[in-house]
């Protein structure tokens, strides 16, 4: 904000010996250090030293006038002086509804390099800006590829960074359009290996949802008394002491308020003894309005047109409405300190000035300005439509239709927030009530894709206020329910879904089935048995449909759902062209313990996620659990990182799902501190009674961490919470797999009786409807708690179950526990093969506590095991492992980058760093590393 740029300067220059920015030494140094570190492609230690936790990203937060723009300007000046590429954009309130407007402003100086991008990326980027025609979109599955647009930006920045470090500066980021903010967030998560730094400034009362609680931020506090006095002394040295103290008091440390109040005090009539407060905050805006009111008519009209247009470089059409460059109006406005100019470029010195100009003008004058702008923007239909909307207070079919066309263009480019806003405004202006309601329902459907639950609820409420049509109300409620499933308040939404499913079950089966699908998801989260009964009450009234069978499997896997398992493969084949259905069927396969089928289906679905980039699905956290059970732990963590990055700060339940799953993997690998941290974060994000599935998984992770440290008392206490006082599971699906872990902790703490009762109670429930895998886990649990006569039979029954072949960790645990039982009975020769097999699996999975336990048993059995070098695949990050696997298959850096949404430079940087860790010097050797699952031997 230009007004902030005056902060700390006297006549444009600092006084001798004074810093350029008064009172912000620490902040100036932090930004300068970040730019320096970013230019050197920071490593983790450098980032910690710079006070940054993720890549080269920092958010500067503060109230208007706190000095955010001044700090960004200083950082940009330093970077430009050092030879960096500096790309800048400023959010504008009037452009929040124009998809990718902010991104275009940021990248406009370098768009000539887009031709060097891979063709799909080039088309995605230019299509987002409307430079290439977007395809017609008839179905959400055919929607544009937002992540591909993000990848194009990432690749473009990486190319620039190959020439010189890049600094991205986004001022007033709280006003950036959501589509641009989404791309910047995508890029920000992937800056670790490119010399690219991103600085954003936001107001403290308008957080940027895509970055909130995710990236490091500094909040600018008010200036302390000494700094405020120093600044005031530089800018208003002649101010009388009494007025000086009043200005200092009322400015409350805000640099802009300090300077503006000093300026106002200097110009006051000496005889004016008004005891009221000086203008500050809203009163400061009122002061600007009073200043504007005293200007000539031509100046007021010019300011109002600028306020309504608000573009950095007004096109010729807009300039035609404004005075000529040499007109006295410009001189008057500059002398008044209201605008700054550079040639044909003009902007308000502070957003408060624009606000004061616009809000103080009568509606008729604002309407006239917007209509004038609309009339000359015929070649920019989106801007024209919004100007017409701003000028139209009453329903108008023509303006409504123009906004609907704007929404369609935004939707084709992947600007879902802009499209939803345009449809919502079109609904307000539609003279036909039915059309207005339809537009609101469509707006709610697109708003779902933004992940902003409060907005979807607001749109649904507006639908309810317009109509009592059951079908329309049901459609609106379904949209809210879909997104609420990824957030909180599951029980309340479940009741609404059941309510709308009950009546239309006969008259509108499709609506009823859609409601029950969403209700089944909530039933899975909550584990509430009464919810299953509600679903069972309505489901038989619906006609046969694959979705009806899906509801049965998810809501009742040990009852009616179990009989449907043989149909799953055919259902999955039929859903190949529908990614959302694939995901749903993969979830069903996992719930039914068809793990291999679930993983194959998730593989296909995950490829689709990465190609299309839909919102994170809370059930998508199940993919991580499936990969975990299947022994693909690195992939499980990659899925957690992908979904977690999209859900962070917006969709609490979706984030909690992947946090809990990630915690389970880390606990099994022995990273106990981090596992506890993630589990605690997951529990803070949900209500444990409404999200029992998350609570159970988080507590399993905490218990496994305790067991890995040898604290079996704490482990048992945590495992015991997964079953209620009577021994029934807290969650109908998530609790049962913990039975062996409960039994193992009980055996080490002398709680055999209580644990055995829980195991046998579970065995009775699972005898008929349970999967073969769960019955094997029951046998393993019995073996751990049984006497010598029964234990071996139970161990052998568990090991004989083929279902464990698709769950290597569970099978290796069973082998190890049986081998320990054998060795204690001095049957060492029989124990050794089981110990060796178990150790190999644990080493491959990097399950360190279990591998160490297996090695100890092998040594006790007379077999020495060589511990692999630490510099192996196990030490790489999940992303690095994935890069190595793809490189081992012969993919180029560019091809790997397209798959993983990374820049080729980042891929190359990772490979450069991992080669020494893996003991290889060429890409050709990577295949041997991957095949061996560790370090190649000489």
PDB file of N, CA, C and O in Angstrom, residues 540-569:
ATOM      1  N   UNK A 540     -33.955 -50.090   1.806  1.00  0.00           N
ATOM      2  CA  UNK A 540     -34.762 -51.070   1.060  1.00  0.00           C
ATOM      3  C   UNK A 540     -35.826 -50.443   0.167  1.00  0.00           C
ATOM      4  O   UNK A 540     -36.324 -51.106  -0.756  1.00  0.00           O
ATOM      5  N   UNK A 541     -36.172 -49.193   0.404  1.00  0.00           N
ATOM      6  CA  UNK A 541     -37.210 -48.543  -0.396  1.00  0.00           C
ATOM      7  C   UNK A 541     -36.682 -48.031  -1.730  1.00  0.00           C
ATOM      8  O   UNK A 541     -37.454 -47.566  -2.572  1.00  0.00           O
ATOM      9  N   UNK A 542     -35.383 -48.111  -1.922  1.00  0.00           N
ATOM     10  CA  UNK A 542     -34.777 -47.590  -3.144  1.00  0.00           C
ATOM     11  C   UNK A 542     -34.550 -48.703  -4.162  1.00  0.00           C
ATOM     12  O   UNK A 542     -34.297 -49.857  -3.797  1.00  0.00           O
ATOM     13  N   UNK A 543     -34.616 -48.356  -5.458  1.00  0.00           N
ATOM     14  CA  UNK A 543     -34.375 -49.378  -6.483  1.00  0.00           C
ATOM     15  C   UNK A 543     -32.920 -49.813  -6.506  1.00  0.00           C
ATOM     16  O   UNK A 543     -32.038 -49.127  -5.979  1.00  0.00           O
ATOM     17  N   UNK A 544     -32.684 -50.975  -7.124  1.00  0.00           N
ATOM     18  CA  UNK A 544     -31.322 -51.505  -7.212  1.00  0.00           C
ATOM     19  C   UNK A 544     -30.422 -50.515  -7.949  1.00  0.00           C
ATOM     20  O   UNK A 544     -30.814 -49.919  -8.954  1.00  0.00           O
ATOM     21  N   UNK A 545     -29.230 -50.342  -7.416  1.00  0.00           N
ATOM     22  CA  UNK A 545     -28.276 -49.392  -7.992  1.00  0.00           C
ATOM     23  C   UNK A 545     -26.916 -49.676  -7.376  1.00  0.00           C
ATOM     24  O   UNK A 545     -26.833 -50.037  -6.197  1.00  0.00           O
ATOM     25  N   UNK A 546     -25.812 -49.547  -8.153  1.00  0.00           N
ATOM     26  CA  UNK A 546     -24.488 -49.783  -7.556  1.00  0.00           C
ATOM     27  C   UNK A 546     -24.223 -48.920  -6.327  1.00  0.00           C
ATOM     28  O   UNK A 546     -23.567 -49.371  -5.376  1.00  0.00           O
ATOM     29  N   UNK A 547     -24.726 -47.690  -6.323  1.00  0.00           N
ATOM     30  CA  UNK A 547     -24.513 -46.837  -5.159  1.00  0.00           C
ATOM     31  C   UNK A 547     -25.242 -47.374  -3.932  1.00  0.00           C
ATOM     32  O   UNK A 547     -24.766 -47.213  -2.801  1.00  0.00           O
ATOM     33  N   UNK A 548     -26.380 -47.999  -4.138  1.00  0.00           N
ATOM     34  CA  UNK A 548     -27.089 -48.584  -2.995  1.00  0.00           C
ATOM     35  C   UNK A 548     -26.249 -49.701  -2.375  1.00  0.00           C
ATOM     36  O   UNK A 548     -26.170 -49.825  -1.154  1.00  0.00           O
ATOM     37  N   UNK A 549     -25.615 -50.506  -3.217  1.00  0.00           N
ATOM     38  CA  UNK A 549     -24.765 -51.579  -2.707  1.00  0.00           C
ATOM     39  C   UNK A 549     -23.544 -50.996  -1.990  1.00  0.00           C
ATOM     40  O   UNK A 549     -23.073 -51.541  -0.990  1.00  0.00           O
ATOM     41  N   UNK A 550     -23.033 -49.881  -2.514  1.00  0.00           N
ATOM     42  CA  UNK A 550     -21.896 -49.234  -1.857  1.00  0.00           C
ATOM     43  C   UNK A 550     -22.279 -48.788  -0.451  1.00  0.00           C
ATOM     44  O   UNK A 550     -21.512 -48.961   0.493  1.00  0.00           O
ATOM     45  N   UNK A 551     -23.457 -48.208  -0.309  1.00  0.00           N
ATOM     46  CA  UNK A 551     -23.921 -47.771   1.001  1.00  0.00           C
ATOM     47  C   UNK A 551     -23.968 -48.953   1.964  1.00  0.00           C
ATOM     48  O   UNK A 551     -23.543 -48.844   3.127  1.00  0.00           O
ATOM     49  N   UNK A 552     -24.440 -50.097   1.501  1.00  0.00           N
ATOM     50  CA  UNK A 552     -24.510 -51.277   2.383  1.00  0.00           C
ATOM     51  C   UNK A 552     -23.119 -51.692   2.859  1.00  0.00           C
ATOM     52  O   UNK A 552     -22.917 -52.012   4.023  1.00  0.00           O
ATOM     53  N   UNK A 553     -22.155 -51.708   1.947  1.00  0.00           N
ATOM     54  CA  UNK A 553     -20.807 -52.150   2.316  1.00  0.00           C
ATOM     55  C   UNK A 553     -20.156 -51.205   3.315  1.00  0.00           C
ATOM     56  O   UNK A 553     -19.489 -51.639   4.253  1.00  0.00           O
ATOM     57  N   UNK A 554     -20.336 -49.902   3.123  1.00  0.00           N
ATOM     58  CA  UNK A 554     -19.691 -48.935   4.007  1.00  0.00           C
ATOM     59  C   UNK A 554     -20.378 -48.869   5.363  1.00  0.00           C
ATOM     60  O   UNK A 554     -19.718 -48.795   6.404  1.00  0.00           O
ATOM     61  N   UNK A 555     -21.708 -48.902   5.356  1.00  0.00           N
ATOM     62  CA  UNK A 555     -22.453 -48.739   6.601  1.00  0.00           C
ATOM     63  C   UNK A 555     -22.570 -50.022   7.401  1.00  0.00           C
ATOM     64  O   UNK A 555     -22.704 -49.974   8.632  1.00  0.00           O
ATOM     65  N   UNK A 556     -22.484 -51.175   6.731  1.00  0.00           N
ATOM     66  CA  UNK A 556     -22.721 -52.443   7.440  1.00  0.00           C
ATOM     67  C   UNK A 556     -21.828 -53.539   6.862  1.00  0.00           C
ATOM     68  O   UNK A 556     -22.307 -54.495   6.263  1.00  0.00           O
ATOM     69  N   UNK A 557     -20.501 -53.411   7.028  1.00  0.00           N
ATOM     70  CA  UNK A 557     -19.590 -54.371   6.375  1.00  0.00           C
ATOM     71  C   UNK A 557     -19.654 -55.781   6.951  1.00  0.00           C
ATOM     72  O   UNK A 557     -19.230 -56.720   6.277  1.00  0.00           O
ATOM     73  N   UNK A 558     -20.171 -55.946   8.159  1.00  0.00           N
ATOM     74  CA  UNK A 558     -20.232 -57.274   8.755  1.00  0.00           C
ATOM     75  C   UNK A 558     -21.624 -57.884   8.655  1.00  0.00           C
ATOM     76  O   UNK A 558     -21.864 -58.979   9.159  1.00  0.00           O
ATOM     77  N   UNK A 559     -22.540 -57.183   8.007  1.00  0.00           N
ATOM     78  CA  UNK A 559     -23.897 -57.683   7.839  1.00  0.00           C
ATOM     79  C   UNK A 559     -24.211 -57.838   6.369  1.00  0.00           C
ATOM     80  O   UNK A 559     -23.573 -58.616   5.648  1.00  0.00           O
ATOM     81  N   UNK A 560     -25.182 -57.026   5.885  1.00  0.00           N
ATOM     82  CA  UNK A 560     -25.618 -57.140   4.495  1.00  0.00           C
ATOM     83  C   UNK A 560     -24.494 -56.832   3.515  1.00  0.00           C
ATOM     84  O   UNK A 560     -24.448 -57.392   2.412  1.00  0.00           O
ATOM     85  N   UNK A 561     -23.585 -55.978   3.900  1.00  0.00           N
ATOM     86  CA  UNK A 561     -22.515 -55.608   2.986  1.00  0.00           C
ATOM     87  C   UNK A 561     -21.580 -56.739   2.630  1.00  0.00           C
ATOM     88  O   UNK A 561     -21.033 -56.778   1.528  1.00  0.00           O
ATOM     89  N   UNK A 562     -21.379 -57.685   3.546  1.00  0.00           N
ATOM     90  CA  UNK A 562     -20.426 -58.769   3.307  1.00  0.00           C
ATOM     91  C   UNK A 562     -20.816 -59.605   2.090  1.00  0.00           C
ATOM     92  O   UNK A 562     -19.954 -60.086   1.350  1.00  0.00           O
ATOM     93  N   UNK A 563     -22.106 -59.752   1.832  1.00  0.00           N
ATOM     94  CA  UNK A 563     -22.560 -60.585   0.718  1.00  0.00           C
ATOM     95  C   UNK A 563     -22.281 -59.952  -0.636  1.00  0.00           C
ATOM     96  O   UNK A 563     -22.391 -60.607  -1.671  1.00  0.00           O
ATOM     97  N   UNK A 564     -21.919 -58.682  -0.643  1.00  0.00           N
ATOM     98  CA  UNK A 564     -21.720 -57.962  -1.896  1.00  0.00           C
ATOM     99  C   UNK A 564     -20.268 -57.969  -2.368  1.00  0.00           C
ATOM    100  O   UNK A 564     -19.969 -57.476  -3.456  1.00  0.00           O
ATOM    101  N   UNK A 565     -19.378 -58.528  -1.571  1.00  0.00           N
ATOM    102  CA  UNK A 565     -17.947 -58.492  -1.915  1.00  0.00           C
ATOM    103  C   UNK A 565     -17.663 -59.087  -3.295  1.00  0.00           C
ATOM    104  O   UNK A 565     -16.876 -58.506  -4.063  1.00  0.00           O
ATOM    105  N   UNK A 566     -18.250 -60.225  -3.679  1.00  0.00           N
ATOM    106  CA  UNK A 566     -17.927 -60.778  -5.005  1.00  0.00           C
ATOM    107  C   UNK A 566     -18.265 -59.843  -6.166  1.00  0.00           C
ATOM    108  O   UNK A 566     -17.714 -59.987  -7.262  1.00  0.00           O
ATOM    109  N   UNK A 567     -19.120 -58.868  -5.957  1.00  0.00           N
ATOM    110  CA  UNK A 567     -19.509 -57.968  -7.043  1.00  0.00           C
ATOM    111  C   UNK A 567     -18.537 -56.798  -7.219  1.00  0.00           C
ATOM    112  O   UNK A 567     -18.610 -56.072  -8.209  1.00  0.00           O
ATOM    113  N   UNK A 568     -17.658 -56.601  -6.244  1.00  0.00           N
ATOM    114  CA  UNK A 568     -16.782 -55.424  -6.278  1.00  0.00           C
ATOM    115  C   UNK A 568     -15.926 -55.316  -7.547  1.00  0.00           C
ATOM    116  O   UNK A 568     -15.852 -54.242  -8.150  1.00  0.00           O
ATOM    117  N   UNK A 569     -15.252 -56.381  -8.006  1.00  0.00           N
ATOM    118  CA  UNK A 569     -14.407 -56.224  -9.208  1.00  0.00           C
ATOM    119  C   UNK A 569     -15.178 -55.716 -10.419  1.00  0.00           C
ATOM    120  O   UNK A 569     -14.698 -54.827 -11.140  1.00  0.00           O
TER     121      UNK A 569
END
